[in-house]
Amino acid sequence: MERDMRFGHMLASVAFGFATLASTGAKAVEIEYWQYVFDTRVKAMNQLIAKFQEANPDIKVKQTTFPYADYQTKVAAAILAGQGPDVVQLFYGWTDNFIAGKMIRPLRAEAFPAAEIERDFFPIVSAMKRGNEYYGLPTAVRSLALFYNKKAFKDAGLDPNNPPKTIDELVAAAEKTVKRDGSGNIVSAGMTLDMGGQDHQWWREVLIRQFGGAPYTENDTKVAYNDEAGLKALTFYTDLQKKHKIGQAGFMDEGQAAFRAGLAAMTIDGTFRLGSFGTIKAFEWGVTELPANAQGVRSNYASYFANAITTKAEGEKLAAAEKFLKYVSSPEAMKVWMEVVGELPARREVALTPENVAHPVYGPFLKGLEYAHTTLFKDEAAQRQVAIDMANRVLIGGEDPKTSLAKAAEAEQAIIDRAKR
């Protein structure tokens, strides 16, 4: 009898053990999170996943990354095959393509009330809204600023604590800091020229407006830059190389690479570059607002990558994905992201602290958000390529800026019109 009782206790203990394992994550729901490869972003997400799993032992998150150039193709192929991510990171300008491809689902209003989103996040979050539904939420937002090499300024006789405040001062500083060899070839640029980087945003949403125009009308569905303002903006940009000879398209392949190497005195880039520029040891750099025009008009471009739930996520995976999305768009996650990546929190209360606004690095970007525009791209990659081709026709092919501008406007309008069908 005693032996039977001991055996019964043993069976009960085994059963209890299995139940305990189940409740502590032995049967944890596993979801996949995908983003493109960018070292600081991957590092930040690894930290967030660890914190999330510690608080939610019944959910396991697997992060997968791909090179930026292959990312959209990989995501589309995987989801259409019923595989791949449950939560995916996407640039806000890709949203229509992801919706059209049935790759992402609208956020359930019960889990993500629109009123709360619009109360807590910066207004640019509306770029993820279609009709009454949101399709994703950002952890961080980005704006542009002018990075400058203080050593290069000092070496050229410029005040390293007095960066350019106007576009005329920008050109003057670039002319003083550019370095050429005996044959006149640039060996260190006064300013980077990289239309494939952030210059297409600077031309589109900043320079065109500073010359009195607007890039688009009718809710960004009608190209409007094929006018005097657009031509002045393009001529100003291409003259940086052709007339002032302060930089060259393709110099060191990428503008940010030239700046990091100390071979460019200035570059226009976004908050997402703070993490990688923070590792520079060879020189001290500074950040200032994008220069105004002679009349004091300022503009900026604001953007973000959002996290969305894919159509693959269903049942318990959908519930887990919603929980994970809530965490990575929480105030706690935004603070981690800002510390590791350098991007600004997407929630107002987290971003607009007195310390952040007064910060010598974060401050210029936060000020830029106040007067920034967010292009409602229909196909961001294709529209960016139009700007790249437009500049290259002038800088490499020697085409007249007016002719190249007209070709760009026609090509971009065709992209927008195709997306509306």
Short mmCIF file of C-alpha atoms in Angstrom, two decimals:
data_model
loop_
_atom_site.label_atom_id
_atom_site.label_comp_id
_atom_site.label_asym_id
_atom_site.label_seq_id
_atom_site.Cartn_x
_atom_site.Cartn_y
_atom_site.Cartn_z
CA MET A 1 0.00 0.00 0.00
CA GLU A 2 2.82 2.40 0.93
CA ARG A 3 4.60 1.51 -2.32
CA ASP A 4 1.45 2.28 -4.32
CA MET A 5 1.13 5.62 -2.54
CA ARG A 6 4.76 6.48 -3.34
CA PHE A 7 4.17 5.54 -6.99
CA GLY A 8 1.05 7.70 -7.04
CA HIS A 9 3.00 10.65 -5.61
CA MET A 10 5.70 10.12 -8.26
CA LEU A 11 3.14 10.16 -11.08
CA ALA A 12 1.61 13.32 -9.64
CA SER A 13 5.04 14.95 -9.48
CA VAL A 14 5.78 14.02 -13.09
CA ALA A 15 2.42 15.39 -14.20
CA PHE A 16 3.03 18.57 -12.22
CA GLY A 17 6.46 18.87 -13.81
CA PHE A 18 5.04 18.66 -17.33
CA ALA A 19 2.41 21.23 -16.44
CA THR A 20 5.09 23.53 -15.02
CA LEU A 21 7.22 23.18 -18.17
CA ALA A 22 4.24 24.07 -20.32
CA SER A 23 3.46 27.12 -18.22
CA THR A 24 7.07 28.33 -18.21
CA GLY A 25 7.64 28.33 -21.93
CA ALA A 26 8.31 24.73 -23.00
CA LYS A 27 5.52 25.28 -25.52
CA ALA A 28 6.26 28.93 -26.13
CA VAL A 29 4.75 30.55 -29.18
CA GLU A 30 7.53 31.40 -31.63
CA ILE A 31 7.21 34.39 -33.92
CA GLU A 32 9.66 35.77 -36.46
CA TYR A 33 10.77 39.39 -36.74
CA TRP A 34 12.49 40.60 -39.91
CA GLN A 35 14.41 43.78 -40.60
CA TYR A 36 17.21 44.83 -42.92
CA VAL A 37 20.87 44.75 -41.87
CA PHE A 38 22.03 47.93 -40.15
CA ASP A 39 24.37 47.19 -37.26
CA THR A 40 22.97 49.53 -34.62
CA ARG A 41 19.36 48.65 -35.49
CA VAL A 42 20.07 44.92 -35.20
CA LYS A 43 21.86 45.50 -31.88
CA ALA A 44 18.95 47.56 -30.54
CA MET A 45 16.39 44.96 -31.60
CA ASN A 46 18.40 42.18 -29.96
CA GLN A 47 18.22 44.13 -26.70
CA LEU A 48 14.48 44.71 -27.08
CA ILE A 49 13.81 41.06 -27.88
CA ALA A 50 15.73 39.97 -24.77
CA LYS A 51 13.74 42.38 -22.57
CA PHE A 52 10.46 41.31 -24.16
CA GLN A 53 11.14 37.58 -23.75
CA GLU A 54 12.15 38.10 -20.11
CA ALA A 55 8.75 39.68 -19.45
CA ASN A 56 6.92 37.21 -21.73
CA PRO A 57 8.51 33.75 -21.28
CA ASP A 58 5.62 32.18 -23.22
CA ILE A 59 6.73 33.97 -26.43
CA LYS A 60 9.96 33.46 -28.34
CA VAL A 61 11.03 35.98 -30.98
CA LYS A 62 13.48 35.02 -33.72
CA GLN A 63 15.14 37.92 -35.55
CA THR A 64 16.18 37.51 -39.19
CA THR A 65 17.97 40.17 -41.24
CA PHE A 66 18.81 40.69 -44.90
CA PRO A 67 20.87 43.24 -46.83
CA TYR A 68 18.83 46.34 -47.66
CA ALA A 69 19.05 45.76 -51.42
CA ASP A 70 17.42 42.31 -51.15
CA TYR A 71 15.07 43.01 -48.27
CA GLN A 72 11.74 43.79 -49.97
CA THR A 73 12.15 40.90 -52.41
CA LYS A 74 12.93 38.43 -49.61
CA VAL A 75 9.96 39.58 -47.52
CA ALA A 76 7.52 39.35 -50.42
CA ALA A 77 8.70 35.91 -51.52
CA ALA A 78 8.54 34.50 -47.99
CA ILE A 79 5.10 35.83 -47.06
CA LEU A 80 3.54 34.82 -50.36
CA ALA A 81 4.88 31.32 -49.70
CA GLY A 82 3.24 31.30 -46.25
CA GLN A 83 6.61 31.60 -44.52
CA GLY A 84 8.79 34.38 -43.19
CA PRO A 85 8.03 37.06 -40.60
CA ASP A 86 5.06 37.56 -38.34
CA VAL A 87 6.22 41.09 -37.56
CA VAL A 88 8.10 42.96 -40.27
CA GLN A 89 9.90 46.25 -40.44
CA LEU A 90 9.11 48.38 -43.49
CA PHE A 91 9.81 51.89 -44.65
CA TYR A 92 6.63 53.97 -44.51
CA GLY A 93 7.04 54.64 -48.24
CA TRP A 94 6.63 50.94 -49.00
CA THR A 95 3.22 50.67 -47.31
CA ASP A 96 1.07 50.71 -50.45
CA ASN A 97 3.22 48.03 -52.08
CA PHE A 98 2.98 45.83 -48.98
CA ILE A 99 -0.80 46.28 -48.81
CA ALA A 100 -1.24 45.62 -52.54
CA GLY A 101 0.83 42.45 -52.18
CA LYS A 102 -1.36 41.32 -49.25
CA MET A 103 1.75 41.12 -47.07
CA ILE A 104 0.56 43.11 -44.04
CA ARG A 105 -2.74 43.32 -42.21
CA PRO A 106 -4.43 46.36 -40.66
CA LEU A 107 -3.91 46.73 -36.91
CA ARG A 108 -6.97 45.69 -34.93
CA ALA A 109 -8.61 48.76 -33.41
CA GLU A 110 -9.25 46.82 -30.19
CA ALA A 111 -5.51 46.35 -29.70
CA PHE A 112 -4.33 49.65 -31.21
CA PRO A 113 -7.00 52.36 -30.86
CA ALA A 114 -6.54 55.10 -33.47
CA ALA A 115 -7.38 57.82 -30.94
CA GLU A 116 -4.49 56.72 -28.70
CA ILE A 117 -2.07 56.51 -31.63
CA GLU A 118 -2.96 60.03 -32.78
CA ARG A 119 -2.74 61.39 -29.25
CA ASP A 120 0.66 59.92 -28.42
CA PHE A 121 2.66 59.79 -31.67
CA PHE A 122 4.05 62.54 -33.89
CA PRO A 123 1.60 63.41 -36.70
CA ILE A 124 3.77 61.78 -39.37
CA VAL A 125 2.50 58.41 -38.11
CA SER A 126 -0.55 59.13 -40.28
CA ALA A 127 1.51 58.00 -43.28
CA MET A 128 0.75 54.43 -42.08
CA LYS A 129 -3.01 55.07 -42.14
CA ARG A 130 -5.26 54.03 -45.00
CA GLY A 131 -8.89 54.99 -44.56
CA ASN A 132 -9.63 54.49 -40.88
CA GLU A 133 -7.04 51.76 -40.36
CA TYR A 134 -3.37 51.85 -39.35
CA TYR A 135 -1.03 49.30 -40.88
CA GLY A 136 1.96 49.74 -38.60
CA LEU A 137 3.65 51.80 -35.90
CA PRO A 138 7.17 53.23 -35.68
CA THR A 139 9.59 52.92 -32.81
CA ALA A 140 11.49 55.98 -34.00
CA VAL A 141 11.22 58.87 -36.42
CA ARG A 142 13.97 60.55 -38.40
CA SER A 143 14.66 64.00 -39.72
CA LEU A 144 17.67 65.44 -41.53
CA ALA A 145 20.47 67.71 -40.37
CA LEU A 146 23.86 68.94 -41.54
CA PHE A 147 26.82 67.03 -40.10
CA TYR A 148 30.13 68.89 -40.24
CA ASN A 149 33.75 68.04 -39.47
CA LYS A 150 35.00 70.52 -36.87
CA LYS A 151 38.64 69.72 -37.62
CA ALA A 152 38.15 70.43 -41.33
CA PHE A 153 36.48 73.74 -40.46
CA LYS A 154 39.31 74.75 -38.15
CA ASP A 155 41.98 73.74 -40.69
CA ALA A 156 40.25 75.92 -43.30
CA GLY A 157 40.15 78.93 -40.98
CA LEU A 158 36.45 78.59 -40.21
CA ASP A 159 34.90 78.74 -36.76
CA PRO A 160 34.20 75.10 -35.79
CA ASN A 161 31.42 76.27 -33.49
CA ASN A 162 29.68 78.40 -36.11
CA PRO A 163 28.36 76.09 -38.87
CA PRO A 164 26.49 77.41 -41.94
CA LYS A 165 23.08 78.89 -41.21
CA THR A 166 22.04 79.59 -44.82
CA ILE A 167 22.53 77.76 -48.10
CA ASP A 168 24.82 80.57 -49.29
CA GLU A 169 26.98 80.09 -46.20
CA LEU A 170 26.91 76.35 -46.91
CA VAL A 171 28.40 76.88 -50.37
CA ALA A 172 31.00 79.31 -49.00
CA ALA A 173 32.10 76.86 -46.28
CA ALA A 174 32.28 74.01 -48.80
CA GLU A 175 34.45 76.10 -51.12
CA LYS A 176 36.90 76.77 -48.27
CA THR A 177 37.09 73.18 -47.06
CA VAL A 178 37.34 71.27 -50.36
CA LYS A 179 40.81 69.89 -51.17
CA ARG A 180 42.13 69.07 -54.64
CA ASP A 181 45.29 67.53 -56.02
CA GLY A 182 47.60 69.15 -58.56
CA SER A 183 45.35 68.06 -61.40
CA GLY A 184 42.27 69.59 -59.83
CA ASN A 185 40.74 66.27 -58.72
CA ILE A 186 38.90 66.28 -55.42
CA VAL A 187 40.75 64.40 -52.69
CA SER A 188 38.54 65.67 -49.85
CA ALA A 189 35.08 67.07 -50.56
CA GLY A 190 33.76 70.29 -49.10
CA MET A 191 30.36 68.61 -49.12
CA THR A 192 29.11 65.22 -50.20
CA LEU A 193 26.85 64.83 -53.24
CA ASP A 194 24.83 61.64 -52.86
CA MET A 195 21.39 61.65 -54.47
CA GLY A 196 21.05 57.96 -53.63
CA GLY A 197 21.56 58.80 -49.95
CA GLN A 198 19.54 61.62 -48.42
CA ASP A 199 20.13 64.29 -51.07
CA HIS A 200 17.02 63.31 -53.01
CA GLN A 201 14.99 64.17 -49.89
CA TRP A 202 16.93 67.43 -49.45
CA TRP A 203 16.23 68.41 -53.07
CA ARG A 204 12.58 67.30 -53.03
CA GLU A 205 11.25 68.49 -49.68
CA VAL A 206 13.74 71.24 -48.77
CA LEU A 207 15.38 73.01 -51.71
CA ILE A 208 12.25 73.08 -53.89
CA ARG A 209 10.29 74.69 -51.06
CA GLN A 210 13.12 77.13 -50.28
CA PHE A 211 13.04 78.27 -53.91
CA GLY A 212 9.31 78.95 -53.60
CA GLY A 213 7.70 75.76 -54.88
CA ALA A 214 6.17 72.50 -53.75
CA PRO A 215 7.22 69.04 -54.93
CA TYR A 216 3.67 67.71 -55.26
CA THR A 217 0.05 68.74 -55.04
CA GLU A 218 -3.23 66.82 -54.60
CA ASN A 219 -2.05 64.81 -51.60
CA ASP A 220 1.28 63.99 -53.27
CA THR A 221 -0.40 62.42 -56.31
CA LYS A 222 0.45 65.21 -58.77
CA VAL A 223 4.08 66.06 -59.56
CA ALA A 224 4.48 69.85 -59.32
CA TYR A 225 8.22 70.43 -59.44
CA ASN A 226 8.55 70.88 -63.21
CA ASP A 227 8.47 74.65 -62.77
CA GLU A 228 10.78 77.56 -62.02
CA ALA A 229 11.26 76.56 -58.36
CA GLY A 230 12.09 72.97 -59.25
CA LEU A 231 14.55 74.12 -61.90
CA LYS A 232 16.26 76.53 -59.48
CA ALA A 233 16.52 73.75 -56.89
CA LEU A 234 18.03 71.29 -59.37
CA THR A 235 20.41 73.90 -60.78
CA PHE A 236 21.55 74.85 -57.27
CA TYR A 237 22.22 71.20 -56.47
CA THR A 238 24.06 70.31 -59.68
CA ASP A 239 26.05 73.56 -59.57
CA LEU A 240 27.64 72.34 -56.34
CA GLN A 241 29.65 70.02 -58.57
CA LYS A 242 29.61 71.74 -61.96
CA LYS A 243 30.15 75.38 -60.93
CA HIS A 244 31.48 75.43 -57.38
CA LYS A 245 33.34 72.10 -57.66
CA ILE A 246 33.01 71.40 -53.95
CA GLY A 247 31.95 67.75 -54.27
CA GLN A 248 31.43 64.99 -56.78
CA ALA A 249 28.70 62.41 -57.22
CA GLY A 250 30.11 58.94 -56.59
CA PHE A 251 33.09 60.19 -54.56
CA MET A 252 34.00 57.23 -52.30
CA ASP A 253 30.73 55.62 -53.47
CA GLU A 254 28.66 56.90 -50.54
CA GLY A 255 28.53 60.29 -48.87
CA GLN A 256 28.44 58.86 -45.38
CA ALA A 257 31.56 56.78 -46.10
CA ALA A 258 33.46 59.88 -47.21
CA PHE A 259 32.42 61.77 -44.08
CA ARG A 260 33.32 58.89 -41.79
CA ALA A 261 36.76 58.68 -43.40
CA GLY A 262 37.36 62.38 -42.78
CA LEU A 263 37.31 63.05 -46.53
CA ALA A 264 34.26 65.31 -46.60
CA ALA A 265 33.78 68.42 -44.48
CA MET A 266 29.96 68.27 -44.57
CA THR A 267 27.19 65.82 -45.33
CA ILE A 268 23.41 65.85 -45.02
CA ASP A 269 22.08 62.76 -43.31
CA GLY A 270 19.51 61.49 -40.83
CA THR A 271 19.34 60.61 -37.17
CA PHE A 272 19.85 56.94 -38.06
CA ARG A 273 23.48 57.82 -38.85
CA LEU A 274 24.24 58.92 -35.28
CA GLY A 275 25.12 55.43 -34.11
CA SER A 276 27.73 54.81 -36.79
CA PHE A 277 29.13 58.36 -36.73
CA GLY A 278 29.42 58.02 -32.98
CA THR A 279 32.28 55.56 -33.50
CA ILE A 280 34.43 58.14 -35.32
CA LYS A 281 37.65 58.71 -33.35
CA ALA A 282 39.79 60.66 -35.84
CA PHE A 283 37.93 63.97 -35.56
CA GLU A 284 35.17 65.78 -33.71
CA TRP A 285 31.96 66.41 -35.60
CA GLY A 286 28.95 68.60 -34.99
CA VAL A 287 25.31 68.74 -36.05
CA THR A 288 23.24 71.75 -37.05
CA GLU A 289 19.82 72.36 -38.60
CA LEU A 290 19.57 72.23 -42.36
CA PRO A 291 20.53 75.70 -43.63
CA ALA A 292 17.72 78.17 -44.33
CA ASN A 293 17.46 80.21 -47.52
CA ALA A 294 18.35 83.93 -47.60
CA GLN A 295 14.83 84.81 -46.39
CA GLY A 296 15.09 82.45 -43.43
CA VAL A 297 12.77 79.78 -44.85
CA ARG A 298 13.52 76.34 -43.45
CA SER A 299 12.22 72.93 -44.40
CA ASN A 300 13.07 69.34 -43.59
CA TYR A 301 12.09 65.79 -44.43
CA ALA A 302 10.80 63.42 -41.77
CA SER A 303 10.53 59.68 -42.22
CA TYR A 304 10.50 56.39 -40.35
CA PHE A 305 10.53 52.65 -40.52
CA ALA A 306 7.42 51.09 -39.04
CA ASN A 307 6.76 47.64 -37.65
CA ALA A 308 3.74 45.85 -39.07
CA ILE A 309 2.00 42.52 -38.57
CA THR A 310 2.01 40.27 -41.60
CA THR A 311 -0.85 38.29 -43.09
CA LYS A 312 1.05 35.14 -42.10
CA ALA A 313 0.38 35.77 -38.39
CA GLU A 314 -2.82 34.03 -37.29
CA GLY A 315 -4.27 32.63 -34.09
CA GLU A 316 -1.82 32.50 -31.20
CA LYS A 317 0.93 33.91 -33.41
CA LEU A 318 -1.23 36.94 -34.17
CA ALA A 319 -1.83 37.50 -30.45
CA ALA A 320 1.92 37.19 -29.79
CA ALA A 321 2.73 39.51 -32.69
CA GLU A 322 0.36 42.15 -31.34
CA LYS A 323 1.97 41.91 -27.92
CA PHE A 324 5.44 42.26 -29.44
CA LEU A 325 4.41 45.22 -31.61
CA LYS A 326 2.97 46.97 -28.55
CA TYR A 327 6.30 46.53 -26.76
CA VAL A 328 8.58 47.72 -29.57
CA SER A 329 6.44 50.85 -29.94
CA SER A 330 6.37 51.52 -26.18
CA PRO A 331 8.16 54.40 -24.39
CA GLU A 332 10.67 51.94 -22.89
CA ALA A 333 11.61 50.55 -26.30
CA MET A 334 11.93 54.03 -27.77
CA LYS A 335 14.45 55.05 -25.12
CA VAL A 336 16.58 51.98 -25.88
CA TRP A 337 16.37 52.68 -29.62
CA MET A 338 17.46 56.30 -29.19
CA GLU A 339 20.45 55.31 -27.03
CA VAL A 340 21.64 52.56 -29.40
CA VAL A 341 20.62 53.79 -32.87
CA GLY A 342 20.29 57.53 -32.30
CA GLU A 343 16.85 57.85 -33.90
CA LEU A 344 14.25 60.06 -32.24
CA PRO A 345 11.38 58.47 -30.29
CA ALA A 346 8.12 58.38 -32.24
CA ARG A 347 6.10 59.29 -29.15
CA ARG A 348 6.02 62.99 -28.34
CA GLU A 349 6.40 62.58 -24.58
CA VAL A 350 9.55 60.49 -24.96
CA ALA A 351 11.15 62.71 -27.60
CA LEU A 352 10.31 66.22 -26.42
CA THR A 353 12.01 66.22 -23.05
CA PRO A 354 13.90 69.40 -22.05
CA GLU A 355 17.15 67.41 -22.09
CA ASN A 356 16.60 66.15 -25.66
CA VAL A 357 15.53 69.54 -27.04
CA ALA A 358 18.64 71.21 -25.54
CA HIS A 359 20.96 68.37 -26.59
CA PRO A 360 23.68 69.50 -29.07
CA VAL A 361 23.06 66.45 -31.27
CA TYR A 362 19.40 65.54 -30.81
CA GLY A 363 18.25 69.17 -30.64
CA PRO A 364 18.76 70.09 -34.33
CA PHE A 365 16.88 66.99 -35.46
CA LEU A 366 13.98 67.66 -33.08
CA LYS A 367 13.77 71.26 -34.30
CA GLY A 368 13.70 69.90 -37.84
CA LEU A 369 10.62 67.81 -37.03
CA GLU A 370 8.70 71.02 -36.32
CA TYR A 371 8.83 72.11 -39.96
CA ALA A 372 9.35 68.78 -41.72
CA HIS A 373 7.35 67.26 -44.56
CA THR A 374 6.78 63.56 -45.16
CA THR A 375 6.52 62.54 -48.79
CA LEU A 376 3.65 60.13 -49.37
CA PHE A 377 5.57 57.85 -51.69
CA LYS A 378 3.70 55.40 -53.88
CA ASP A 379 6.90 53.48 -54.69
CA GLU A 380 9.78 54.95 -52.71
CA ALA A 381 12.56 53.03 -54.46
CA ALA A 382 11.31 53.90 -57.94
CA GLN A 383 10.69 57.55 -57.06
CA ARG A 384 14.15 57.83 -55.52
CA GLN A 385 15.67 56.36 -58.69
CA VAL A 386 13.97 59.06 -60.75
CA ALA A 387 15.83 61.71 -58.73
CA ILE A 388 19.12 59.83 -59.04
CA ASP A 389 18.73 59.54 -62.82
CA MET A 390 17.72 63.19 -63.08
CA ALA A 391 20.91 64.38 -61.35
CA ASN A 392 23.13 61.91 -63.22
CA ARG A 393 21.87 63.10 -66.60
CA VAL A 394 23.12 66.56 -65.69
CA LEU A 395 26.29 65.69 -63.77
CA ILE A 396 27.50 62.78 -65.89
CA GLY A 397 25.65 63.12 -69.19
CA GLY A 398 25.90 66.89 -69.43
CA GLU A 399 22.18 67.31 -70.08
CA ASP A 400 20.50 70.66 -69.60
CA PRO A 401 18.85 70.79 -66.11
CA LYS A 402 15.51 71.95 -67.55
CA THR A 403 15.35 68.99 -69.94
CA SER A 404 16.36 66.51 -67.24
CA LEU A 405 13.82 67.96 -64.80
CA ALA A 406 10.99 67.57 -67.34
CA LYS A 407 11.95 63.93 -67.94
CA ALA A 408 11.99 63.28 -64.19
CA ALA A 409 8.56 64.83 -63.68
CA GLU A 410 7.08 62.72 -66.46
CA ALA A 411 8.68 59.51 -65.19
CA GLU A 412 7.61 60.07 -61.60
CA GLN A 413 4.06 60.97 -62.55
CA ALA A 414 3.84 57.67 -64.45
CA ILE A 415 4.95 55.78 -61.30
CA ILE A 416 2.31 57.53 -59.21
CA ASP A 417 -0.41 56.97 -61.79
CA ARG A 418 0.37 53.26 -62.05
CA ALA A 419 0.05 52.92 -58.28
CA LYS A 420 -3.40 54.52 -58.33
CA ARG A 421 -4.85 51.96 -60.75
#
